[in-house]
């Protein structure tokens, strides 16, 4: 599908991987934070810690899907279980985790302490903000609505805000009376989380939920929506299966190679996306 400015009324982006990524590997950050808390017993190869993290994440996801929301578990409790399951196997007998370690890691991975934006993200949103708040400009993007679709819990908003983006409070499940999508006052008008919707990408229900958030009660057709992400299945193919337009962000691709291996249009970075949005 060929996304052009004139046909797009809603733009959504994936969050993790597309907009931000860990500052260092998760294993390295777990080891470093553990050492700062005096837990020098954990001096493993960060790759081993990261592998244990992946095992713990997978096990907790199977035991308590969708961050345990269905049983009343909040995301912090869920992640605390993952942290303990990751680190405890590396402890020496009779050693316990320091009291402040789990909260420190929880706070770290809820903010800019644990993540960096990709270099093109802030310039992209600065340009988009300028276009959306200047109705008389040639860009004519003032009516574009912008959202996030993420297979994640409710930390996404705090992470993006701490990284310098203006994030509106609107989420799936909120009363429509509070849906006040402004004229680009926020960089991101709303967030559709798997935690709130109850399903993850590639399920089309999360795309339908995002379209509902972006429509604000007006008519918004799937073909007027564009989703941008870095996963060829969960982002690109899933969006197209929902009737949306899609673009894959592939920062490692060769310049000029605009097609992914699945034949979908791709961009090298978000500034290239900005050029597409401006196309007449």
PDB file of C-alpha atoms in Angstrom:
ATOM      1  CA  UNK A   1       0.000   0.000   0.000  1.00  0.00           C
ATOM      2  CA  UNK A   2       1.261   3.461  -0.797  1.00  0.00           C
ATOM      3  CA  UNK A   3       0.723   5.814   2.154  1.00  0.00           C
ATOM      4  CA  UNK A   4       0.343   9.421   1.075  1.00  0.00           C
ATOM      5  CA  UNK A   5      -0.506  12.507   3.057  1.00  0.00           C
ATOM      6  CA  UNK A   6      -3.903  13.090   1.506  1.00  0.00           C
ATOM      7  CA  UNK A   7      -5.260   9.682   2.543  1.00  0.00           C
ATOM      8  CA  UNK A   8      -3.901   9.488   6.109  1.00  0.00           C
ATOM      9  CA  UNK A   9      -5.948  10.809   9.019  1.00  0.00           C
ATOM     10  CA  UNK A  10      -4.447   8.616  11.758  1.00  0.00           C
ATOM     11  CA  UNK A  11      -0.780   7.775  12.273  1.00  0.00           C
ATOM     12  CA  UNK A  12       0.209   5.190  14.888  1.00  0.00           C
ATOM     13  CA  UNK A  13       3.658   4.001  15.852  1.00  0.00           C
ATOM     14  CA  UNK A  14       5.040   1.045  17.733  1.00  0.00           C
ATOM     15  CA  UNK A  15       6.986   2.036  20.863  1.00  0.00           C
ATOM     16  CA  UNK A  16       9.746  -0.362  21.975  1.00  0.00           C
ATOM     17  CA  UNK A  17      12.287  -0.837  19.190  1.00  0.00           C
ATOM     18  CA  UNK A  18      10.642   1.719  16.918  1.00  0.00           C
ATOM     19  CA  UNK A  19      10.936   4.794  19.142  1.00  0.00           C
ATOM     20  CA  UNK A  20      13.227   3.700  21.964  1.00  0.00           C
ATOM     21  CA  UNK A  21      15.589   0.905  22.986  1.00  0.00           C
ATOM     22  CA  UNK A  22      17.576  -0.031  26.124  1.00  0.00           C
ATOM     23  CA  UNK A  23      20.613   2.169  26.809  1.00  0.00           C
ATOM     24  CA  UNK A  24      22.652  -0.965  27.411  1.00  0.00           C
ATOM     25  CA  UNK A  25      21.633  -4.590  27.193  1.00  0.00           C
ATOM     26  CA  UNK A  26      19.110  -5.609  29.835  1.00  0.00           C
ATOM     27  CA  UNK A  27      21.643  -8.103  31.205  1.00  0.00           C
ATOM     28  CA  UNK A  28      24.295  -5.387  31.610  1.00  0.00           C
ATOM     29  CA  UNK A  29      21.874  -3.057  33.372  1.00  0.00           C
ATOM     30  CA  UNK A  30      20.723  -5.803  35.766  1.00  0.00           C
ATOM     31  CA  UNK A  31      24.343  -6.642  36.642  1.00  0.00           C
ATOM     32  CA  UNK A  32      25.364  -2.989  37.099  1.00  0.00           C
ATOM     33  CA  UNK A  33      22.376  -2.100  39.286  1.00  0.00           C
ATOM     34  CA  UNK A  34      22.895  -5.246  41.386  1.00  0.00           C
ATOM     35  CA  UNK A  35      26.521  -4.286  42.015  1.00  0.00           C
ATOM     36  CA  UNK A  36      25.516  -0.755  43.046  1.00  0.00           C
ATOM     37  CA  UNK A  37      23.266  -2.326  45.663  1.00  0.00           C
ATOM     38  CA  UNK A  38      26.217  -4.280  47.025  1.00  0.00           C
ATOM     39  CA  UNK A  39      25.192  -7.564  45.462  1.00  0.00           C
ATOM     40  CA  UNK A  40      28.618  -8.443  44.128  1.00  0.00           C
ATOM     41  CA  UNK A  41      27.636 -12.103  44.079  1.00  0.00           C
ATOM     42  CA  UNK A  42      26.031 -11.374  40.705  1.00  0.00           C
ATOM     43  CA  UNK A  43      29.111 -10.968  38.555  1.00  0.00           C
ATOM     44  CA  UNK A  44      27.927 -13.098  35.697  1.00  0.00           C
ATOM     45  CA  UNK A  45      28.391 -12.510  32.014  1.00  0.00           C
ATOM     46  CA  UNK A  46      25.580 -10.048  31.175  1.00  0.00           C
ATOM     47  CA  UNK A  47      24.591 -12.348  28.306  1.00  0.00           C
ATOM     48  CA  UNK A  48      23.844 -15.121  30.820  1.00  0.00           C
ATOM     49  CA  UNK A  49      21.735 -12.736  32.905  1.00  0.00           C
ATOM     50  CA  UNK A  50      19.886 -11.599  29.792  1.00  0.00           C
ATOM     51  CA  UNK A  51      19.149 -15.201  28.833  1.00  0.00           C
ATOM     52  CA  UNK A  52      17.774 -15.837  32.323  1.00  0.00           C
ATOM     53  CA  UNK A  53      15.680 -12.655  31.962  1.00  0.00           C
ATOM     54  CA  UNK A  54      14.165 -13.947  28.716  1.00  0.00           C
ATOM     55  CA  UNK A  55      13.339 -17.269  30.405  1.00  0.00           C
ATOM     56  CA  UNK A  56      11.771 -15.467  33.365  1.00  0.00           C
ATOM     57  CA  UNK A  57       9.763 -13.166  31.086  1.00  0.00           C
ATOM     58  CA  UNK A  58       8.452 -16.110  29.071  1.00  0.00           C
ATOM     59  CA  UNK A  59       7.519 -18.078  32.198  1.00  0.00           C
ATOM     60  CA  UNK A  60       5.733 -15.131  33.838  1.00  0.00           C
ATOM     61  CA  UNK A  61       3.876 -14.377  30.594  1.00  0.00           C
ATOM     62  CA  UNK A  62       2.619 -17.967  30.493  1.00  0.00           C
ATOM     63  CA  UNK A  63       1.653 -17.969  34.176  1.00  0.00           C
ATOM     64  CA  UNK A  64       0.081 -14.502  34.191  1.00  0.00           C
ATOM     65  CA  UNK A  65      -0.730 -13.337  30.615  1.00  0.00           C
ATOM     66  CA  UNK A  66      -1.056  -9.639  29.846  1.00  0.00           C
ATOM     67  CA  UNK A  67       0.915  -8.630  32.931  1.00  0.00           C
ATOM     68  CA  UNK A  68      -1.557 -10.337  35.246  1.00  0.00           C
ATOM     69  CA  UNK A  69      -4.301  -7.808  34.694  1.00  0.00           C
ATOM     70  CA  UNK A  70      -7.071 -10.444  34.587  1.00  0.00           C
ATOM     71  CA  UNK A  71      -6.332 -11.476  38.190  1.00  0.00           C
ATOM     72  CA  UNK A  72      -5.858  -7.953  39.505  1.00  0.00           C
ATOM     73  CA  UNK A  73      -2.052  -7.980  39.449  1.00  0.00           C
ATOM     74  CA  UNK A  74      -0.552  -4.623  38.545  1.00  0.00           C
ATOM     75  CA  UNK A  75       2.350  -4.338  36.136  1.00  0.00           C
ATOM     76  CA  UNK A  76       4.868  -3.508  38.873  1.00  0.00           C
ATOM     77  CA  UNK A  77       4.069  -6.743  40.696  1.00  0.00           C
ATOM     78  CA  UNK A  78       4.383  -8.652  37.442  1.00  0.00           C
ATOM     79  CA  UNK A  79       7.776  -7.167  36.626  1.00  0.00           C
ATOM     80  CA  UNK A  80       8.976  -7.666  40.214  1.00  0.00           C
ATOM     81  CA  UNK A  81       8.356 -11.393  39.731  1.00  0.00           C
ATOM     82  CA  UNK A  82      10.424 -11.312  36.519  1.00  0.00           C
ATOM     83  CA  UNK A  83      13.285  -9.472  38.247  1.00  0.00           C
ATOM     84  CA  UNK A  84      13.389 -11.937  41.155  1.00  0.00           C
ATOM     85  CA  UNK A  85      13.229 -14.947  38.842  1.00  0.00           C
ATOM     86  CA  UNK A  86      16.074 -13.470  36.791  1.00  0.00           C
ATOM     87  CA  UNK A  87      18.472 -12.678  39.625  1.00  0.00           C
ATOM     88  CA  UNK A  88      17.807 -15.194  42.403  1.00  0.00           C
ATOM     89  CA  UNK A  89      19.318 -18.165  40.479  1.00  0.00           C
ATOM     90  CA  UNK A  90      22.677 -16.346  40.489  1.00  0.00           C
ATOM     91  CA  UNK A  91      22.744 -15.775  44.255  1.00  0.00           C
ATOM     92  CA  UNK A  92      25.024 -17.697  46.583  1.00  0.00           C
ATOM     93  CA  UNK A  93      23.335 -19.846  49.244  1.00  0.00           C
ATOM     94  CA  UNK A  94      21.858 -17.810  52.126  1.00  0.00           C
ATOM     95  CA  UNK A  95      22.092 -14.600  50.057  1.00  0.00           C
ATOM     96  CA  UNK A  96      18.957 -12.543  49.394  1.00  0.00           C
ATOM     97  CA  UNK A  97      18.177  -9.643  47.106  1.00  0.00           C
ATOM     98  CA  UNK A  98      18.813  -6.224  48.710  1.00  0.00           C
ATOM     99  CA  UNK A  99      15.578  -4.498  49.692  1.00  0.00           C
ATOM    100  CA  UNK A 100      15.932  -1.587  47.262  1.00  0.00           C
ATOM    101  CA  UNK A 101      17.125  -3.539  44.227  1.00  0.00           C
ATOM    102  CA  UNK A 102      13.765  -4.535  42.766  1.00  0.00           C
ATOM    103  CA  UNK A 103      12.229  -1.020  43.109  1.00  0.00           C
ATOM    104  CA  UNK A 104      15.374   0.481  41.571  1.00  0.00           C
ATOM    105  CA  UNK A 105      15.136  -1.749  38.501  1.00  0.00           C
ATOM    106  CA  UNK A 106      11.400  -1.093  38.244  1.00  0.00           C
ATOM    107  CA  UNK A 107      11.995   2.668  38.272  1.00  0.00           C
ATOM    108  CA  UNK A 108      14.912   2.385  35.882  1.00  0.00           C
ATOM    109  CA  UNK A 109      12.898   0.606  33.222  1.00  0.00           C
ATOM    110  CA  UNK A 110       9.976   2.999  33.598  1.00  0.00           C
ATOM    111  CA  UNK A 111      11.994   6.046  32.538  1.00  0.00           C
ATOM    112  CA  UNK A 112      14.872   7.465  30.535  1.00  0.00           C
ATOM    113  CA  UNK A 113      17.296   5.882  33.013  1.00  0.00           C
ATOM    114  CA  UNK A 114      16.893   2.595  31.166  1.00  0.00           C
ATOM    115  CA  UNK A 115      16.180   3.697  27.604  1.00  0.00           C
ATOM    116  CA  UNK A 116      17.303   6.016  24.824  1.00  0.00           C
ATOM    117  CA  UNK A 117      15.246   7.403  21.967  1.00  0.00           C
ATOM    118  CA  UNK A 118      16.574   6.623  18.513  1.00  0.00           C
ATOM    119  CA  UNK A 119      18.342   9.691  17.116  1.00  0.00           C
ATOM    120  CA  UNK A 120      15.642  10.465  14.535  1.00  0.00           C
ATOM    121  CA  UNK A 121      12.674  10.429  16.949  1.00  0.00           C
ATOM    122  CA  UNK A 122      12.845  13.896  18.531  1.00  0.00           C
ATOM    123  CA  UNK A 123      13.593  15.656  15.201  1.00  0.00           C
ATOM    124  CA  UNK A 124      10.619  13.827  13.665  1.00  0.00           C
ATOM    125  CA  UNK A 125       8.216  14.879  16.408  1.00  0.00           C
ATOM    126  CA  UNK A 126       9.524  18.469  16.340  1.00  0.00           C
ATOM    127  CA  UNK A 127       8.745  18.679  12.631  1.00  0.00           C
ATOM    128  CA  UNK A 128       5.390  16.972  13.060  1.00  0.00           C
ATOM    129  CA  UNK A 129       4.457  19.228  15.983  1.00  0.00           C
ATOM    130  CA  UNK A 130       5.267  22.293  13.884  1.00  0.00           C
ATOM    131  CA  UNK A 131       3.126  21.028  11.019  1.00  0.00           C
ATOM    132  CA  UNK A 132       0.201  20.048  13.233  1.00  0.00           C
ATOM    133  CA  UNK A 133       0.082  23.349  15.121  1.00  0.00           C
ATOM    134  CA  UNK A 134       0.284  25.584  12.028  1.00  0.00           C
ATOM    135  CA  UNK A 135      -3.012  25.131  10.155  1.00  0.00           C
ATOM    136  CA  UNK A 136      -1.993  27.698   7.540  1.00  0.00           C
ATOM    137  CA  UNK A 137       1.276  25.974   6.707  1.00  0.00           C
ATOM    138  CA  UNK A 138       1.819  24.114   3.449  1.00  0.00           C
ATOM    139  CA  UNK A 139       2.043  20.815   5.335  1.00  0.00           C
ATOM    140  CA  UNK A 140      -1.718  20.650   5.961  1.00  0.00           C
ATOM    141  CA  UNK A 141      -1.177  18.075   8.713  1.00  0.00           C
ATOM    142  CA  UNK A 142      -3.090  19.951  11.401  1.00  0.00           C
ATOM    143  CA  UNK A 143      -5.894  17.372  11.471  1.00  0.00           C
ATOM    144  CA  UNK A 144      -3.592  14.336  11.691  1.00  0.00           C
ATOM    145  CA  UNK A 145      -4.025  12.326  14.877  1.00  0.00           C
ATOM    146  CA  UNK A 146      -1.073  10.438  16.327  1.00  0.00           C
ATOM    147  CA  UNK A 147      -1.106   7.412  18.598  1.00  0.00           C
ATOM    148  CA  UNK A 148       0.947   4.516  19.918  1.00  0.00           C
ATOM    149  CA  UNK A 149       0.075   0.823  19.575  1.00  0.00           C
ATOM    150  CA  UNK A 150       2.224  -1.247  21.914  1.00  0.00           C
ATOM    151  CA  UNK A 151       2.333  -4.780  23.259  1.00  0.00           C
ATOM    152  CA  UNK A 152       3.157  -3.471  26.699  1.00  0.00           C
ATOM    153  CA  UNK A 153       1.931  -2.386  30.109  1.00  0.00           C
ATOM    154  CA  UNK A 154       1.186   1.084  31.413  1.00  0.00           C
ATOM    155  CA  UNK A 155       4.847   2.179  31.728  1.00  0.00           C
ATOM    156  CA  UNK A 156       4.954   3.269  28.080  1.00  0.00           C
ATOM    157  CA  UNK A 157       3.530   6.722  28.777  1.00  0.00           C
ATOM    158  CA  UNK A 158       6.038   7.483  31.560  1.00  0.00           C
ATOM    159  CA  UNK A 159       8.933   6.216  29.453  1.00  0.00           C
ATOM    160  CA  UNK A 160       8.033   8.383  26.471  1.00  0.00           C
ATOM    161  CA  UNK A 161       7.366  11.430  28.657  1.00  0.00           C
ATOM    162  CA  UNK A 162      10.701  11.071  30.447  1.00  0.00           C
ATOM    163  CA  UNK A 163      12.402  10.861  27.061  1.00  0.00           C
ATOM    164  CA  UNK A 164      11.064  14.297  26.114  1.00  0.00           C
ATOM    165  CA  UNK A 165       7.819  13.608  24.235  1.00  0.00           C
ATOM    166  CA  UNK A 166       4.468  15.211  25.041  1.00  0.00           C
ATOM    167  CA  UNK A 167       2.083  12.350  25.730  1.00  0.00           C
ATOM    168  CA  UNK A 168      -1.651  12.864  26.160  1.00  0.00           C
ATOM    169  CA  UNK A 169      -3.472  10.937  28.911  1.00  0.00           C
ATOM    170  CA  UNK A 170      -5.923   9.123  26.629  1.00  0.00           C
ATOM    171  CA  UNK A 171      -5.945   5.331  26.775  1.00  0.00           C
ATOM    172  CA  UNK A 172      -8.320   2.602  25.697  1.00  0.00           C
ATOM    173  CA  UNK A 173     -11.121   2.105  28.220  1.00  0.00           C
ATOM    174  CA  UNK A 174     -11.329   5.750  29.256  1.00  0.00           C
ATOM    175  CA  UNK A 175     -14.674   7.511  29.064  1.00  0.00           C
ATOM    176  CA  UNK A 176     -15.136   9.183  25.687  1.00  0.00           C
ATOM    177  CA  UNK A 177     -16.002  12.376  27.561  1.00  0.00           C
ATOM    178  CA  UNK A 178     -12.297  12.769  28.352  1.00  0.00           C
ATOM    179  CA  UNK A 179     -11.191  12.353  24.726  1.00  0.00           C
ATOM    180  CA  UNK A 180     -10.036  15.859  23.915  1.00  0.00           C
ATOM    181  CA  UNK A 181      -7.645  15.424  21.020  1.00  0.00           C
ATOM    182  CA  UNK A 182      -6.130  18.867  20.600  1.00  0.00           C
ATOM    183  CA  UNK A 183      -4.577  20.562  17.628  1.00  0.00           C
ATOM    184  CA  UNK A 184      -1.190  18.958  18.054  1.00  0.00           C
ATOM    185  CA  UNK A 185      -0.696  20.143  21.627  1.00  0.00           C
ATOM    186  CA  UNK A 186       0.582  16.654  22.424  1.00  0.00           C
ATOM    187  CA  UNK A 187       3.103  14.791  20.289  1.00  0.00           C
ATOM    188  CA  UNK A 188       1.120  11.630  21.000  1.00  0.00           C
ATOM    189  CA  UNK A 189      -2.648  11.962  21.351  1.00  0.00           C
ATOM    190  CA  UNK A 190      -3.359   8.505  22.766  1.00  0.00           C
ATOM    191  CA  UNK A 191      -1.848   5.124  23.579  1.00  0.00           C
ATOM    192  CA  UNK A 192      -3.437   1.750  22.785  1.00  0.00           C
ATOM    193  CA  UNK A 193      -1.772  -0.835  25.032  1.00  0.00           C
ATOM    194  CA  UNK A 194      -2.236  -4.579  24.977  1.00  0.00           C
ATOM    195  CA  UNK A 195      -2.524  -4.185  28.774  1.00  0.00           C
ATOM    196  CA  UNK A 196      -5.707  -2.129  28.306  1.00  0.00           C
ATOM    197  CA  UNK A 197      -7.177  -3.783  25.225  1.00  0.00           C
ATOM    198  CA  UNK A 198      -6.563  -7.355  26.398  1.00  0.00           C
ATOM    199  CA  UNK A 199      -4.940  -8.616  23.185  1.00  0.00           C
ATOM    200  CA  UNK A 200      -1.538  -8.137  21.591  1.00  0.00           C
ATOM    201  CA  UNK A 201      -0.453  -7.369  18.069  1.00  0.00           C
ATOM    202  CA  UNK A 202      -0.886  -9.052  15.600  1.00  0.00           C
ATOM    203  CA  UNK A 203      -4.525  -9.385  16.768  1.00  0.00           C
ATOM    204  CA  UNK A 204      -6.573  -6.900  14.729  1.00  0.00           C
ATOM    205  CA  UNK A 205      -8.613  -5.990  17.829  1.00  0.00           C
ATOM    206  CA  UNK A 206      -5.801  -3.755  19.075  1.00  0.00           C
ATOM    207  CA  UNK A 207      -5.786  -1.919  15.723  1.00  0.00           C
ATOM    208  CA  UNK A 208      -9.564  -1.552  15.916  1.00  0.00           C
ATOM    209  CA  UNK A 209      -9.170  -0.144  19.445  1.00  0.00           C
ATOM    210  CA  UNK A 210      -6.585   2.377  18.231  1.00  0.00           C
ATOM    211  CA  UNK A 211      -8.848   3.415  15.354  1.00  0.00           C
ATOM    212  CA  UNK A 212     -11.678   3.950  17.854  1.00  0.00           C
ATOM    213  CA  UNK A 213      -9.408   6.148  19.976  1.00  0.00           C
ATOM    214  CA  UNK A 214      -8.279   8.148  16.949  1.00  0.00           C
ATOM    215  CA  UNK A 215     -11.759   8.539  15.489  1.00  0.00           C
ATOM    216  CA  UNK A 216     -13.256  10.205  18.573  1.00  0.00           C
ATOM    217  CA  UNK A 217     -16.728   9.220  17.459  1.00  0.00           C
ATOM    218  CA  UNK A 218     -16.253  10.349  13.850  1.00  0.00           C
ATOM    219  CA  UNK A 219     -16.052   8.094  10.808  1.00  0.00           C
ATOM    220  CA  UNK A 220     -12.506   6.826  10.326  1.00  0.00           C
ATOM    221  CA  UNK A 221     -11.931   4.069   7.808  1.00  0.00           C
ATOM    222  CA  UNK A 222      -9.088   1.539   8.189  1.00  0.00           C
ATOM    223  CA  UNK A 223      -7.641   2.714   4.864  1.00  0.00           C
ATOM    224  CA  UNK A 224      -7.177   6.195   6.345  1.00  0.00           C
ATOM    225  CA  UNK A 225      -4.882   4.803   9.044  1.00  0.00           C
ATOM    226  CA  UNK A 226      -1.116   4.242   8.834  1.00  0.00           C
ATOM    227  CA  UNK A 227       0.862   2.143  11.326  1.00  0.00           C
ATOM    228  CA  UNK A 228       4.654   2.299  11.521  1.00  0.00           C
ATOM    229  CA  UNK A 229       6.805  -0.235  13.357  1.00  0.00           C
ATOM    230  CA  UNK A 230       9.913  -2.385  13.233  1.00  0.00           C
ATOM    231  CA  UNK A 231       8.358  -5.865  13.316  1.00  0.00           C
ATOM    232  CA  UNK A 232       7.404  -7.263   9.890  1.00  0.00           C
ATOM    233  CA  UNK A 233       4.712  -9.536  11.357  1.00  0.00           C
ATOM    234  CA  UNK A 234       3.294  -7.778  14.439  1.00  0.00           C
ATOM    235  CA  UNK A 235       3.434  -4.312  12.912  1.00  0.00           C
ATOM    236  CA  UNK A 236       3.486  -4.440   9.115  1.00  0.00           C
ATOM    237  CA  UNK A 237       1.521  -7.559   8.222  1.00  0.00           C
ATOM    238  CA  UNK A 238      -0.862  -7.184  11.170  1.00  0.00           C
ATOM    239  CA  UNK A 239      -1.741  -3.606  10.229  1.00  0.00           C
ATOM    240  CA  UNK A 240      -2.417  -4.586   6.632  1.00  0.00           C
ATOM    241  CA  UNK A 241      -4.564  -7.524   7.786  1.00  0.00           C
ATOM    242  CA  UNK A 242      -6.659  -4.958   9.691  1.00  0.00           C
ATOM    243  CA  UNK A 243      -7.088  -2.949   6.480  1.00  0.00           C
ATOM    244  CA  UNK A 244      -4.537  -0.285   7.416  1.00  0.00           C
ATOM    245  CA  UNK A 245      -1.602   1.086   5.496  1.00  0.00           C
ATOM    246  CA  UNK A 246       1.772   0.155   6.959  1.00  0.00           C
ATOM    247  CA  UNK A 247       5.437   1.052   6.899  1.00  0.00           C
ATOM    248  CA  UNK A 248       8.366  -0.831   8.364  1.00  0.00           C
ATOM    249  CA  UNK A 249      11.140   1.143  10.051  1.00  0.00           C
ATOM    250  CA  UNK A 250      14.392  -0.547   9.134  1.00  0.00           C
ATOM    251  CA  UNK A 251      17.292   1.612  10.304  1.00  0.00           C
ATOM    252  CA  UNK A 252      19.797  -1.024   9.202  1.00  0.00           C
ATOM    253  CA  UNK A 253      18.616  -1.331   5.607  1.00  0.00           C
ATOM    254  CA  UNK A 254      20.540  -0.062   2.621  1.00  0.00           C
ATOM    255  CA  UNK A 255      19.556   3.360   1.365  1.00  0.00           C
ATOM    256  CA  UNK A 256      17.126   3.237  -1.510  1.00  0.00           C
ATOM    257  CA  UNK A 257      15.844  -0.238  -0.631  1.00  0.00           C
ATOM    258  CA  UNK A 258      12.286   0.762   0.194  1.00  0.00           C
ATOM    259  CA  UNK A 259      10.805  -2.722   0.228  1.00  0.00           C
ATOM    260  CA  UNK A 260      11.020  -5.169   3.124  1.00  0.00           C
ATOM    261  CA  UNK A 261      11.549  -8.861   2.426  1.00  0.00           C
ATOM    262  CA  UNK A 262       7.759  -9.208   2.595  1.00  0.00           C
ATOM    263  CA  UNK A 263       7.312  -6.615  -0.153  1.00  0.00           C
ATOM    264  CA  UNK A 264       6.012  -3.912   2.169  1.00  0.00           C
ATOM    265  CA  UNK A 265       7.143  -0.330   1.910  1.00  0.00           C
ATOM    266  CA  UNK A 266       9.820   0.607   4.405  1.00  0.00           C
ATOM    267  CA  UNK A 267      11.646   3.680   5.648  1.00  0.00           C
ATOM    268  CA  UNK A 268      15.186   4.032   6.900  1.00  0.00           C
ATOM    269  CA  UNK A 269      14.159   6.379   9.717  1.00  0.00           C
ATOM    270  CA  UNK A 270      11.294   8.582  10.876  1.00  0.00           C
ATOM    271  CA  UNK A 271      12.521  11.635   8.986  1.00  0.00           C
ATOM    272  CA  UNK A 272      11.935   9.644   5.814  1.00  0.00           C
ATOM    273  CA  UNK A 273       8.425   9.019   7.155  1.00  0.00           C
ATOM    274  CA  UNK A 274       8.029  12.786   7.565  1.00  0.00           C
ATOM    275  CA  UNK A 275       8.843  13.203   3.881  1.00  0.00           C
ATOM    276  CA  UNK A 276       6.141  10.677   2.982  1.00  0.00           C
ATOM    277  CA  UNK A 277       3.577  12.464   5.151  1.00  0.00           C
ATOM    278  CA  UNK A 278       4.355  15.714   3.355  1.00  0.00           C
ATOM    279  CA  UNK A 279       4.005  14.281  -0.126  1.00  0.00           C
ATOM    280  CA  UNK A 280       1.274  15.857  -2.182  1.00  0.00           C
TER     281      UNK A 280
END
